[in-house]
mmCIF file of C-alpha atoms and ligand atoms in Angstrom:
data_model
loop_
_atom_site.group_PDB
_atom_site.id
_atom_site.type_symbol
_atom_site.label_atom_id
_atom_site.label_comp_id
_atom_site.label_asym_id
_atom_site.label_seq_id
_atom_site.Cartn_x
_atom_site.Cartn_y
_atom_site.Cartn_z
ATOM 1 C CA MET B 2 1.281 -19.110 -10.829
ATOM 2 C CA THR B 3 0.328 -16.138 -9.468
ATOM 3 C CA MET B 4 1.632 -14.891 -5.349
ATOM 4 C CA LEU B 5 -0.850 -12.121 -5.777
ATOM 5 C CA GLU B 6 -3.594 -13.264 -4.053
ATOM 6 C CA ILE B 7 -7.138 -10.932 -3.755
ATOM 7 C CA VAL B 8 -8.966 -10.974 0.083
ATOM 8 C CA ARG B 9 -11.690 -9.439 1.738
ATOM 9 C CA GLY B 10 -10.268 -7.845 5.885
ATOM 10 C CA ASP B 11 -9.644 -4.961 7.388
ATOM 11 C CA ILE B 12 -5.449 -3.461 6.619
ATOM 12 C CA THR B 13 -5.239 -2.701 10.361
ATOM 13 C CA ARG B 14 -5.449 -6.450 11.590
ATOM 14 C CA PHE B 15 -3.878 -8.463 8.418
ATOM 15 C CA PRO B 16 -1.535 -10.822 9.290
ATOM 16 C CA ALA B 17 1.294 -9.391 6.932
ATOM 17 C CA GLU B 18 4.277 -9.269 6.898
ATOM 18 C CA ALA B 19 4.089 -5.993 5.649
ATOM 19 C CA ILE B 20 1.429 -3.693 5.520
ATOM 20 C CA VAL B 21 0.995 -0.959 3.256
ATOM 21 C CA ASN B 22 -0.150 2.081 3.553
ATOM 22 C CA ALA B 23 -2.484 4.404 0.733
ATOM 23 C CA ALA B 24 -0.011 7.878 1.208
ATOM 24 C CA ASN B 25 0.009 10.525 0.525
ATOM 25 C CA LYS B 26 3.086 12.879 -0.879
ATOM 26 C CA TYR B 27 3.730 14.456 2.992
ATOM 27 C CA LEU B 28 2.961 11.200 5.037
ATOM 28 C CA GLU B 29 -0.518 12.753 6.160
ATOM 29 C CA HIS B 30 -2.756 10.562 6.922
ATOM 30 C CA GLY B 31 -5.270 12.545 7.184
ATOM 31 C CA GLY B 32 -8.238 10.059 6.279
ATOM 32 C CA GLY B 33 -8.922 7.005 4.237
ATOM 33 C CA VAL B 34 -6.751 3.873 5.111
ATOM 34 C CA ALA B 35 -3.866 5.792 6.270
ATOM 35 C CA TYR B 36 -6.190 7.574 9.076
ATOM 36 C CA ALA B 37 -6.554 3.934 9.931
ATOM 37 C CA ILE B 38 -3.652 1.831 9.998
ATOM 38 C CA ALA B 39 -1.605 5.967 11.561
ATOM 39 C CA ARG B 40 -4.602 5.321 14.775
ATOM 40 C CA ALA B 41 -4.456 1.310 14.366
ATOM 41 C CA ALA B 42 -0.594 2.294 14.825
ATOM 42 C CA ALA B 43 0.332 4.646 17.576
ATOM 43 C CA GLY B 44 -3.527 5.089 19.196
ATOM 44 C CA ASN B 45 -3.090 8.068 18.340
ATOM 45 C CA VAL B 46 -2.955 9.670 14.299
ATOM 46 C CA GLN B 47 -0.332 12.848 15.102
ATOM 47 C CA GLU B 48 2.113 10.867 16.259
ATOM 48 C CA TYR B 49 2.059 8.539 13.815
ATOM 49 C CA ILE B 50 2.116 11.028 11.375
ATOM 50 C CA ARG B 51 5.749 12.515 13.532
ATOM 51 C CA ILE B 52 7.429 9.039 13.497
ATOM 52 C CA SER B 53 6.851 8.323 9.363
ATOM 53 C CA ARG B 54 7.784 12.763 8.699
ATOM 54 C CA GLU B 55 10.746 11.520 10.635
ATOM 55 C CA ALA B 56 11.466 7.881 9.459
ATOM 56 C CA MET B 57 11.416 9.986 5.497
ATOM 57 C CA LYS B 58 14.031 12.698 6.857
ATOM 58 C CA GLU B 59 15.524 9.625 7.225
ATOM 59 C CA GLN B 60 15.228 7.487 4.958
ATOM 60 C CA LEU B 61 15.248 10.171 2.044
ATOM 61 C CA GLY B 62 16.561 13.249 2.999
ATOM 62 C CA LYS B 63 13.485 15.122 2.421
ATOM 63 C CA ASP B 64 9.838 16.498 3.236
ATOM 64 C CA SER B 65 7.684 15.061 0.992
ATOM 65 C CA ILE B 66 7.993 11.635 -1.407
ATOM 66 C CA GLU B 67 7.136 10.983 -5.411
ATOM 67 C CA HIS B 68 5.555 7.423 -6.688
ATOM 68 C CA GLY B 69 7.898 4.847 -6.243
ATOM 69 C CA GLU B 70 9.751 6.141 -3.264
ATOM 70 C CA VAL B 71 8.400 4.827 0.177
ATOM 71 C CA VAL B 72 9.011 5.112 3.726
ATOM 72 C CA VAL B 73 9.129 2.519 6.511
ATOM 73 C CA THR B 74 7.293 2.996 9.270
ATOM 74 C CA PRO B 75 7.440 0.387 12.542
ATOM 75 C CA ALA B 76 3.839 -1.429 13.121
ATOM 76 C CA LEU B 77 4.178 -1.164 16.951
ATOM 77 C CA ARG B 78 0.834 -2.187 18.037
ATOM 78 C CA LEU B 79 -0.134 -3.741 15.202
ATOM 79 C CA GLU B 80 2.558 -6.564 16.213
ATOM 80 C CA ARG B 81 0.039 -7.807 17.710
ATOM 81 C CA PHE B 82 -0.914 -8.807 14.442
ATOM 82 C CA GLY B 83 2.127 -9.958 13.375
ATOM 83 C CA ILE B 84 2.995 -7.249 11.754
ATOM 84 C CA LYS B 85 6.211 -5.662 11.400
ATOM 85 C CA TYR B 86 6.228 -2.912 8.975
ATOM 86 C CA VAL B 87 3.979 -0.300 7.127
ATOM 87 C CA ILE B 88 5.620 0.110 4.213
ATOM 88 C CA HIS B 89 4.232 4.650 2.992
ATOM 89 C CA THR B 90 3.950 5.042 -0.809
ATOM 90 C CA VAL B 91 2.176 7.401 -3.275
ATOM 91 C CA GLY B 92 -0.443 6.685 -5.532
ATOM 92 C CA PRO B 93 -1.647 8.599 -8.797
ATOM 93 C CA TYR B 94 -4.716 11.174 -7.501
ATOM 94 C CA CYS B 95 -7.028 10.613 -10.745
ATOM 95 C CA GLY B 96 -10.168 11.893 -9.546
ATOM 96 C CA GLY B 97 -12.605 9.865 -12.316
ATOM 97 C CA VAL B 98 -9.283 10.450 -15.230
ATOM 98 C CA TRP B 99 -7.364 7.394 -15.753
ATOM 99 C CA ASN B 100 -4.741 7.329 -18.656
ATOM 100 C CA GLU B 101 -1.453 5.951 -19.013
ATOM 101 C CA ASP B 102 0.355 8.809 -17.186
ATOM 102 C CA LYS B 103 -1.696 8.008 -13.228
ATOM 103 C CA LYS B 104 -0.856 3.736 -14.989
ATOM 104 C CA GLU B 105 2.735 4.825 -14.853
ATOM 105 C CA LYS B 106 2.073 5.861 -11.218
ATOM 106 C CA LEU B 107 0.786 3.503 -10.036
ATOM 107 C CA ARG B 108 2.570 1.003 -11.289
ATOM 108 C CA LYS B 109 5.596 2.378 -9.568
ATOM 109 C CA ALA B 110 4.079 2.866 -5.869
ATOM 110 C CA ILE B 111 3.107 -0.861 -5.780
ATOM 111 C CA LEU B 112 6.564 -1.872 -7.254
ATOM 112 C CA GLY B 113 8.150 0.701 -4.972
ATOM 113 C CA ALA B 114 6.520 -1.214 -1.808
ATOM 114 C CA LEU B 115 7.009 -5.100 -3.618
ATOM 115 C CA LYS B 116 11.200 -3.809 -3.103
ATOM 116 C CA LYS B 117 11.259 -2.451 0.368
ATOM 117 C CA ALA B 118 9.383 -6.146 1.446
ATOM 118 C CA ASP B 119 12.054 -7.745 -0.572
ATOM 119 C CA GLU B 120 14.483 -5.734 1.140
ATOM 120 C CA LEU B 121 13.129 -5.634 4.373
ATOM 121 C CA GLY B 122 13.395 -9.667 4.110
ATOM 122 C CA VAL B 123 9.531 -10.398 4.694
ATOM 123 C CA ARG B 124 7.499 -13.211 2.709
ATOM 124 C CA SER B 125 4.408 -11.310 2.480
ATOM 125 C CA ILE B 126 3.732 -8.154 2.030
ATOM 126 C CA ALA B 127 -0.555 -6.722 2.463
ATOM 127 C CA PHE B 128 -1.388 -3.484 -0.345
ATOM 128 C CA PRO B 129 -5.178 -1.318 0.553
ATOM 129 C CA ALA B 130 -6.709 -0.740 -3.169
ATOM 130 C CA ILE B 131 -4.064 2.260 -3.605
ATOM 131 C CA SER B 132 -5.765 5.292 -5.057
ATOM 132 C CA ALA B 133 -9.288 3.230 -6.102
ATOM 133 C CA GLY B 134 -10.762 5.361 -2.559
ATOM 134 C CA ILE B 135 -9.892 9.217 -1.912
ATOM 135 C CA TYR B 136 -7.834 10.119 -4.811
ATOM 136 C CA GLY B 137 -10.984 8.257 -6.983
ATOM 137 C CA CYS B 138 -8.712 5.431 -9.405
ATOM 138 C CA PRO B 139 -11.421 3.673 -11.272
ATOM 139 C CA LEU B 140 -11.282 0.151 -9.025
ATOM 140 C CA GLU B 141 -11.078 -2.414 -11.784
ATOM 141 C CA GLU B 142 -8.379 -0.509 -13.497
ATOM 142 C CA VAL B 143 -6.523 0.356 -9.969
ATOM 143 C CA VAL B 144 -7.312 -4.350 -9.513
ATOM 144 C CA LYS B 145 -5.706 -4.951 -12.986
ATOM 145 C CA LYS B 146 -2.148 -3.475 -12.766
ATOM 146 C CA PHE B 147 -1.436 -4.624 -9.603
ATOM 147 C CA LYS B 148 -2.192 -7.946 -11.241
ATOM 148 C CA GLU B 149 0.361 -6.908 -14.042
ATOM 149 C CA THR B 150 2.943 -5.509 -11.520
ATOM 150 C CA VAL B 151 3.073 -7.720 -9.327
ATOM 151 C CA GLU B 152 3.803 -11.092 -11.811
ATOM 152 C CA GLU B 153 6.224 -8.307 -13.419
ATOM 153 C CA PHE B 154 7.921 -8.828 -9.910
ATOM 154 C CA GLU B 155 7.823 -12.151 -9.623
ATOM 155 C CA ARG B 156 10.627 -12.574 -12.179
ATOM 156 C CA GLU B 157 12.986 -11.039 -9.272
ATOM 157 C CA ALA B 158 11.690 -11.222 -6.040
ATOM 158 C CA LYS B 159 13.845 -12.432 -3.769
ATOM 159 C CA SER B 160 12.347 -12.587 -0.147
ATOM 160 C CA VAL B 161 7.863 -12.175 -0.957
ATOM 161 C CA GLU B 162 6.057 -15.499 -1.876
ATOM 162 C CA ARG B 163 2.750 -13.532 -0.577
ATOM 163 C CA VAL B 164 1.229 -10.193 -2.099
ATOM 164 C CA TYR B 165 -2.033 -9.686 -0.160
ATOM 165 C CA LEU B 166 -4.598 -7.535 -2.188
ATOM 166 C CA VAL B 167 -6.910 -6.401 1.037
ATOM 167 C CA LEU B 168 -10.312 -4.667 0.159
ATOM 168 C CA TYR B 169 -12.624 -3.411 2.810
ATOM 169 C CA SER B 170 -16.383 -3.393 0.832
ATOM 170 C CA GLU B 171 -17.756 -6.620 -0.214
ATOM 171 C CA GLY B 172 -18.392 -4.814 -3.465
ATOM 172 C CA ASP B 173 -15.312 -4.331 -3.799
ATOM 173 C CA TYR B 174 -14.168 -6.560 -3.043
ATOM 174 C CA ARG B 175 -16.935 -8.913 -5.269
ATOM 175 C CA ARG B 176 -16.008 -6.327 -8.615
ATOM 176 C CA ALA B 177 -12.417 -6.681 -7.552
ATOM 177 C CA LEU B 178 -12.466 -10.366 -7.849
ATOM 178 C CA GLU B 179 -15.011 -10.549 -11.472
ATOM 179 C CA VAL B 180 -11.329 -8.790 -13.210
ATOM 180 C CA PRO B 181 -9.520 -10.316 -15.385
HETATM 181 N N1 AR6 V 226 -8.550 -1.607 5.166
HETATM 182 C C1 AR6 V 226 -8.250 -1.735 4.441
HETATM 183 N N2 AR6 V 226 -8.420 -1.314 3.171
HETATM 184 C C2 AR6 V 226 -9.233 -0.265 3.240
HETATM 185 C C3 AR6 V 226 -9.622 0.000 4.424
HETATM 186 C C4 AR6 V 226 -9.007 -1.039 5.585
HETATM 187 N N3 AR6 V 226 -9.276 -0.174 6.993
HETATM 188 N N4 AR6 V 226 -9.693 1.577 4.484
HETATM 189 C C5 AR6 V 226 -9.865 2.302 3.607
HETATM 190 N N5 AR6 V 226 -9.490 1.037 3.266
HETATM 191 P P1 AR6 V 226 -7.819 5.709 0.171
HETATM 192 P P2 AR6 V 226 -5.931 7.278 -1.394
HETATM 193 C C6 AR6 V 226 -9.738 1.161 1.489
HETATM 194 O O1 AR6 V 226 -8.778 6.823 -0.046
HETATM 195 O O2 AR6 V 226 -7.435 6.629 -2.668
HETATM 196 C C7 AR6 V 226 -5.466 9.347 2.326
HETATM 197 O O3 AR6 V 226 -6.021 10.795 3.354
HETATM 198 C C8 AR6 V 226 -10.756 2.086 0.147
HETATM 199 O O4 AR6 V 226 -11.817 1.790 0.526
HETATM 200 O O5 AR6 V 226 -7.979 5.363 2.034
HETATM 201 O O6 AR6 V 226 -5.264 6.154 -2.148
HETATM 202 C C9 AR6 V 226 -4.127 9.888 2.542
HETATM 203 O O7 AR6 V 226 -3.211 10.382 3.069
HETATM 204 C C10 AR6 V 226 -10.199 1.677 -1.234
HETATM 205 O O8 AR6 V 226 -11.191 1.244 -1.691
HETATM 206 O O9 AR6 V 226 -6.133 5.934 -0.112
HETATM 207 C C11 AR6 V 226 -4.062 10.586 0.919
HETATM 208 O O10 AR6 V 226 -4.163 11.907 1.577
HETATM 209 C C12 AR6 V 226 -8.764 2.000 -0.551
HETATM 210 O O11 AR6 V 226 -8.341 2.008 0.764
HETATM 211 C C13 AR6 V 226 -5.011 9.792 0.129
HETATM 212 O O12 AR6 V 226 -6.235 9.268 1.329
HETATM 213 C C14 AR6 V 226 -7.720 3.675 -1.078
HETATM 214 O O13 AR6 V 226 -8.751 4.886 -0.081
HETATM 215 C C15 AR6 V 226 -4.869 8.806 -0.442
HETATM 216 O O14 AR6 V 226 -5.405 8.163 -1.618
#
């Protein structure tokens, strides 16, 4: 029995208590799902970048995050979908390369967000396919790592009951379902 469910949808309106952003280390939200979340949450991407960087300073006391570190920002306009928090995490940059180093960085990025969700006391959390877009990691490998990492987390989960991996395109969703 796994808590992970693979679904198709738009994470900016997915009704989980926490959604995860596939961010970069400076929380710039310049493209991809990061841009979409920033625009949907604040109505203005620059404003959400400002909020994110301020949160990073407050929560971590620095100007960039490493794999495994996360920053939490309020959901603002996304609250109407039941979303309370946005958890920013940074996956590996692959550019088509997949190796042990990328795997471990992705594991850390996923686990960091899951642990933070537990700390926040939320019951549900939704992830995009971290690193499978602009960062160029192979989608099937990313899905596989999600399955392994959620399984690892399940043993220690306190409040989190459901974890969703939200695929944006129909094609990606079908490919993700095929992953053993
Ligand atoms: N809902 C769910 N998934 C989405 C959505 C959406 N609304 N929009 C895109 N995706 P990416 P990365 C999928 O490139 O590879 C940004 O500039 C998309 O189809 O957003 O981790 C950051 O600031 C893909 O499968 O993230 C970083 O600089 C997945 O989300 C960099 O991109 C991740 O694609 C991070 O690159």
